Amino acid sequence: MADRIDLDLDPSFRGMLVVGDIHGHVDLMERMVVHARERGLFFVSCGDLVDRGPDSVGCLSRMRDLVAGGRGLWIRGNHEDKLYRALKGRMVKVTTPLQVTMEQLAAHEHGPAIRDGFLEAFEAAPFAVRRGNLFVVHGGFGVRMLDLDPMPQPLRVRALFGQPARQRKPDGKPIRLYRWVNEIPDGMSILIGHDPCCDDCLLERVGVQGGRAIHIDSAAGKCGPLSAVETCRDGHIVAAIQVRRDEEGIRPIEILPYSLDRVRRTEEPSATDGP
């Protein structure tokens, strides 16, 4: 599989539904799957299907069904990357969320088959998806991603983890930089997960060239809602939507300019994840 897929939508789809980090919450995921089916939209996960939620195995199984049925695809997230390395026996720091996901796999009656299916699917999954002037990547963008395939290792790291600073937050996690936003060409929109900035709208950053990056992770893995972006067939964004645990149906939400005043982070009841 290529590192970047230039998506060729089947004529049966009216567009795409690009969904933010799901993190083991298959109930929220299923509501987005139903919405995509009813609207005739191709389902795209921006990564981080697993960890933190109650049913990471269910999310992997549901995504496998969508891919097998030609109705969806997912790109690599840093949490899938870590799970893959752990299952392969490589050296990783096993934090609580990863440990819970591995326990869920071990306890599931079809765990071995789902594990093997995940390993195969991850190896085939791209780091990024492009449709017209829309580009979906989990952690961060670099302009050479538009041309280089396979991507060199630094670009793969950028795709998974964004652009971390050397300094760290008080909790030990790296500070994320967004200098790469200035690499986005005019007219191009980058959809990213990884960094949950706001739980009641989507925030966008505009670079010096006029391109924009839109945060679609609304902290579903930290008791927040699950957000997504709808597009038409050419990749043009037509709507932003959200499903919340305390509400039925789909809520339309705004895409607003990024500012610290608008940043709203939904936190876990207790810290369970490490760097």
Short mmCIF file of C-alpha atoms in Angstrom, two decimals:
data_model
loop_
_atom_site.label_atom_id
_atom_site.label_comp_id
_atom_site.label_asym_id
_atom_site.label_seq_id
_atom_site.Cartn_x
_atom_site.Cartn_y
_atom_site.Cartn_z
CA MET A 1 0.00 0.00 0.00
CA ALA A 2 1.19 3.52 -0.80
CA ASP A 3 2.04 5.91 2.02
CA ARG A 4 -0.45 8.39 0.50
CA ILE A 5 -3.68 7.42 -1.25
CA ASP A 6 -5.16 9.74 -3.85
CA LEU A 7 -8.71 8.58 -3.25
CA ASP A 8 -10.81 7.65 -6.27
CA LEU A 9 -14.39 7.62 -5.00
CA ASP A 10 -16.81 5.11 -6.42
CA PRO A 11 -19.66 6.87 -8.31
CA SER A 12 -22.13 5.55 -5.72
CA PHE A 13 -20.74 7.93 -3.06
CA ARG A 14 -21.85 11.54 -2.80
CA GLY A 15 -18.74 12.49 -0.87
CA MET A 16 -16.79 11.62 2.27
CA LEU A 17 -17.34 11.65 6.01
CA VAL A 18 -13.95 12.25 7.65
CA VAL A 19 -14.18 11.28 11.32
CA GLY A 20 -11.94 12.38 14.18
CA ASP A 21 -10.17 10.22 16.78
CA ILE A 22 -12.61 7.55 18.01
CA HIS A 23 -10.47 5.94 20.75
CA GLY A 24 -12.44 2.80 21.46
CA HIS A 25 -15.92 4.36 21.58
CA VAL A 26 -17.70 2.08 19.12
CA ASP A 27 -21.13 3.46 20.10
CA LEU A 28 -20.19 6.93 18.85
CA MET A 29 -18.49 5.42 15.82
CA GLU A 30 -21.61 3.46 14.90
CA ARG A 31 -23.72 6.61 14.90
CA MET A 32 -21.29 8.16 12.41
CA VAL A 33 -21.34 4.97 10.32
CA VAL A 34 -25.14 5.13 10.13
CA HIS A 35 -25.00 8.82 9.16
CA ALA A 36 -22.49 8.06 6.41
CA ARG A 37 -24.65 5.25 5.04
CA GLU A 38 -27.81 7.38 5.07
CA ARG A 39 -26.02 10.26 3.30
CA GLY A 40 -24.16 8.10 0.80
CA LEU A 41 -20.76 9.14 2.18
CA PHE A 42 -17.50 7.21 2.17
CA PHE A 43 -16.28 6.77 5.77
CA VAL A 44 -12.70 7.90 6.48
CA SER A 45 -11.12 7.53 9.93
CA CYS A 46 -8.27 9.95 10.57
CA GLY A 47 -6.63 7.44 12.94
CA ASP A 48 -6.60 6.55 16.64
CA LEU A 49 -9.42 4.03 16.55
CA VAL A 50 -8.06 2.37 19.69
CA ASP A 51 -7.16 3.02 23.38
CA ARG A 52 -8.93 4.86 26.19
CA GLY A 53 -12.45 3.69 25.35
CA PRO A 54 -14.40 0.59 26.41
CA ASP A 55 -14.34 -1.29 23.09
CA SER A 56 -11.24 -0.82 20.95
CA VAL A 57 -11.76 -4.33 19.55
CA GLY A 58 -15.25 -3.34 18.40
CA CYS A 59 -13.84 -0.28 16.61
CA LEU A 60 -11.22 -2.38 14.81
CA SER A 61 -13.85 -4.92 13.79
CA ARG A 62 -16.26 -2.25 12.55
CA MET A 63 -13.54 -0.54 10.55
CA ARG A 64 -12.49 -3.87 9.07
CA ASP A 65 -16.06 -4.43 7.87
CA LEU A 66 -16.21 -0.97 6.28
CA VAL A 67 -12.94 -1.50 4.43
CA ALA A 68 -13.92 -4.99 3.30
CA GLY A 69 -17.25 -3.66 2.03
CA GLY A 70 -15.61 -0.84 0.08
CA ARG A 71 -17.37 1.76 2.24
CA GLY A 72 -14.45 3.16 4.19
CA LEU A 73 -10.75 3.35 5.00
CA TRP A 74 -8.56 4.47 7.86
CA ILE A 75 -5.19 6.13 8.04
CA ARG A 76 -2.51 5.36 10.57
CA GLY A 77 -2.68 7.05 13.95
CA ASN A 78 -0.01 7.06 16.63
CA HIS A 79 -2.09 4.79 18.89
CA GLU A 80 -2.43 2.13 16.19
CA ASP A 81 1.27 2.48 15.51
CA LYS A 82 2.09 1.81 19.16
CA LEU A 83 -0.34 -1.12 19.34
CA TYR A 84 1.21 -2.60 16.20
CA ARG A 85 4.72 -2.35 17.63
CA ALA A 86 3.61 -3.87 20.94
CA LEU A 87 1.88 -6.81 19.24
CA LYS A 88 5.01 -7.37 17.16
CA GLY A 89 7.05 -7.67 20.36
CA ARG A 90 8.98 -4.46 19.90
CA MET A 91 10.09 -2.23 22.76
CA VAL A 92 7.33 0.20 23.69
CA LYS A 93 6.23 1.92 26.89
CA VAL A 94 3.00 0.08 27.77
CA THR A 95 0.76 2.79 29.21
CA THR A 96 -2.61 2.05 30.78
CA PRO A 97 -4.67 2.72 27.60
CA LEU A 98 -2.48 0.38 25.54
CA GLN A 99 -2.57 -2.27 28.25
CA VAL A 100 -6.38 -2.14 28.35
CA THR A 101 -6.60 -2.50 24.56
CA MET A 102 -4.31 -5.53 24.62
CA GLU A 103 -6.39 -7.05 27.45
CA GLN A 104 -9.55 -6.47 25.41
CA LEU A 105 -7.97 -8.30 22.48
CA ALA A 106 -6.84 -11.18 24.70
CA ALA A 107 -10.29 -11.55 26.29
CA HIS A 108 -12.33 -11.41 23.08
CA GLU A 109 -13.55 -14.75 21.73
CA HIS A 110 -12.28 -13.81 18.27
CA GLY A 111 -9.25 -11.97 19.62
CA PRO A 112 -6.55 -13.88 17.70
CA ALA A 113 -8.33 -13.36 14.36
CA ILE A 114 -8.94 -9.67 15.08
CA ARG A 115 -5.31 -9.27 16.17
CA ASP A 116 -4.02 -10.85 12.97
CA GLY A 117 -6.47 -8.82 10.91
CA PHE A 118 -5.30 -5.62 12.56
CA LEU A 119 -1.62 -6.38 11.92
CA GLU A 120 -2.34 -7.04 8.25
CA ALA A 121 -4.58 -3.98 7.90
CA PHE A 122 -2.09 -1.68 9.61
CA GLU A 123 0.69 -2.71 7.27
CA ALA A 124 -1.57 -1.84 4.33
CA ALA A 125 -2.93 1.42 5.78
CA PRO A 126 -1.69 4.75 4.37
CA PHE A 127 -0.27 7.65 6.34
CA ALA A 128 -2.43 10.13 4.45
CA VAL A 129 -5.37 10.39 2.07
CA ARG A 130 -5.95 13.07 -0.55
CA ARG A 131 -9.09 13.95 -2.48
CA GLY A 132 -8.73 17.08 -4.61
CA ASN A 133 -7.56 19.89 -2.36
CA LEU A 134 -8.48 18.00 0.81
CA PHE A 135 -5.68 16.15 2.62
CA VAL A 136 -6.29 13.94 5.67
CA VAL A 137 -3.42 13.05 8.00
CA HIS A 138 -3.41 12.13 11.67
CA GLY A 139 -0.75 14.28 13.31
CA GLY A 140 0.82 16.83 10.99
CA PHE A 141 1.47 17.84 7.39
CA GLY A 142 4.59 18.54 5.36
CA VAL A 143 4.42 19.88 1.80
CA ARG A 144 6.66 17.06 0.52
CA MET A 145 3.86 14.64 1.42
CA LEU A 146 2.16 15.83 -1.76
CA ASP A 147 4.97 14.51 -3.95
CA LEU A 148 6.98 11.83 -2.14
CA ASP A 149 5.69 8.26 -1.98
CA PRO A 150 6.97 6.39 -0.11
CA MET A 151 7.55 9.12 2.42
CA PRO A 152 10.95 9.41 4.11
CA GLN A 153 10.96 8.50 7.78
CA PRO A 154 10.82 12.12 9.08
CA LEU A 155 7.61 12.69 7.13
CA ARG A 156 6.12 9.46 8.44
CA VAL A 157 6.90 10.60 11.98
CA ARG A 158 5.31 13.99 11.22
CA ALA A 159 2.21 12.22 9.89
CA LEU A 160 1.79 10.20 13.10
CA PHE A 161 2.95 12.60 15.80
CA GLY A 162 2.86 16.11 14.36
CA GLN A 163 5.70 18.49 15.17
CA PRO A 164 6.73 18.22 18.84
CA ALA A 165 8.89 20.81 20.55
CA ARG A 166 11.84 19.82 22.71
CA GLN A 167 10.09 21.32 25.72
CA ARG A 168 7.45 19.31 27.53
CA LYS A 169 4.28 20.11 29.44
CA PRO A 170 4.06 19.57 33.20
CA ASP A 171 2.48 16.14 32.55
CA GLY A 172 5.54 15.10 30.56
CA LYS A 173 3.91 15.20 27.13
CA PRO A 174 5.58 17.21 24.37
CA ILE A 175 4.36 20.63 23.35
CA ARG A 176 3.01 20.51 19.80
CA LEU A 177 4.18 23.04 17.25
CA TYR A 178 2.25 24.13 14.16
CA ARG A 179 4.92 25.75 12.04
CA TRP A 180 4.03 23.23 9.34
CA VAL A 181 0.73 25.06 8.75
CA ASN A 182 2.75 27.62 6.78
CA GLU A 183 3.70 24.85 4.32
CA ILE A 184 0.08 24.32 3.25
CA PRO A 185 -0.51 25.62 -0.29
CA ASP A 186 -3.23 28.18 -0.93
CA GLY A 187 -6.61 26.56 -1.46
CA MET A 188 -5.71 23.32 0.33
CA SER A 189 -7.38 22.10 3.53
CA ILE A 190 -5.64 19.67 5.89
CA LEU A 191 -7.79 17.66 8.29
CA ILE A 192 -5.90 16.44 11.35
CA GLY A 193 -6.70 14.59 14.56
CA HIS A 194 -4.25 13.88 17.39
CA ASP A 195 -4.64 17.19 19.24
CA PRO A 196 -8.08 17.71 20.86
CA CYS A 197 -8.44 21.48 20.91
CA CYS A 198 -12.15 22.06 21.32
CA ASP A 199 -15.24 20.04 22.18
CA ASP A 200 -18.04 22.22 20.78
CA CYS A 201 -16.68 23.40 17.43
CA LEU A 202 -13.81 22.72 15.04
CA LEU A 203 -10.87 25.11 15.04
CA GLU A 204 -8.87 26.03 11.95
CA ARG A 205 -5.40 27.53 11.54
CA VAL A 206 -4.58 29.50 8.40
CA GLY A 207 -0.99 29.55 7.13
CA VAL A 208 0.96 32.30 5.40
CA GLN A 209 0.20 30.83 1.97
CA GLY A 210 -3.54 30.77 2.63
CA GLY A 211 -3.89 27.03 3.24
CA ARG A 212 -5.69 25.87 6.36
CA ALA A 213 -5.50 23.07 8.92
CA ILE A 214 -8.68 21.97 10.71
CA HIS A 215 -8.63 20.09 14.02
CA ILE A 216 -11.30 17.36 14.01
CA ASP A 217 -10.38 15.56 17.26
CA SER A 218 -12.99 16.57 19.85
CA ALA A 219 -11.60 14.36 22.64
CA ALA A 220 -13.92 11.37 22.30
CA GLY A 221 -11.25 9.42 24.18
CA LYS A 222 -11.44 11.87 27.09
CA CYS A 223 -15.18 11.88 27.69
CA GLY A 224 -15.83 14.32 24.84
CA PRO A 225 -17.96 14.07 21.68
CA LEU A 226 -16.99 12.67 18.29
CA SER A 227 -16.75 15.12 15.39
CA ALA A 228 -16.53 14.75 11.64
CA VAL A 229 -16.45 16.73 8.40
CA GLU A 230 -18.70 16.08 5.42
CA THR A 231 -17.42 16.74 1.91
CA CYS A 232 -18.83 16.66 -1.58
CA ARG A 233 -17.30 14.36 -4.20
CA ASP A 234 -14.42 16.69 -5.07
CA GLY A 235 -13.32 16.96 -1.43
CA HIS A 236 -14.81 20.39 -0.77
CA ILE A 237 -15.99 20.73 2.84
CA VAL A 238 -19.75 21.25 3.10
CA ALA A 239 -20.49 20.70 6.81
CA ALA A 240 -19.07 19.84 10.23
CA ILE A 241 -21.06 17.58 12.54
CA GLN A 242 -20.84 16.00 15.97
CA VAL A 243 -22.39 13.21 18.04
CA ARG A 244 -22.54 13.56 21.81
CA ARG A 245 -23.17 11.01 24.53
CA ASP A 246 -25.94 13.05 26.12
CA GLU A 247 -27.81 13.80 22.89
CA GLU A 248 -29.56 11.81 20.20
CA GLY A 249 -29.04 12.52 16.54
CA ILE A 250 -26.42 14.61 14.77
CA ARG A 251 -25.48 18.12 15.82
CA PRO A 252 -24.16 20.64 13.23
CA ILE A 253 -21.13 22.56 14.51
CA GLU A 254 -19.11 25.53 13.30
CA ILE A 255 -15.57 25.74 11.97
CA LEU A 256 -14.02 28.79 13.63
CA PRO A 257 -10.60 30.47 13.55
CA TYR A 258 -8.17 29.07 16.09
CA SER A 259 -7.64 31.21 19.18
CA LEU A 260 -6.65 30.40 22.74
CA ASP A 261 -9.98 31.85 23.89
CA ARG A 262 -11.80 29.14 21.94
CA VAL A 263 -9.66 26.22 23.07
CA ARG A 264 -11.70 23.92 25.29
CA ARG A 265 -10.08 20.68 26.35
CA THR A 266 -12.20 17.84 27.71
CA GLU A 267 -10.10 15.95 30.24
CA GLU A 268 -10.23 12.40 31.48
CA PRO A 269 -11.39 11.89 35.09
CA SER A 270 -7.85 10.81 35.87
CA ALA A 271 -4.59 10.80 33.97
CA THR A 272 -4.09 7.33 32.43
CA ASP A 273 -1.89 7.94 29.43
CA GLY A 274 1.81 8.63 29.24
CA PRO A 275 3.99 10.18 26.54
#
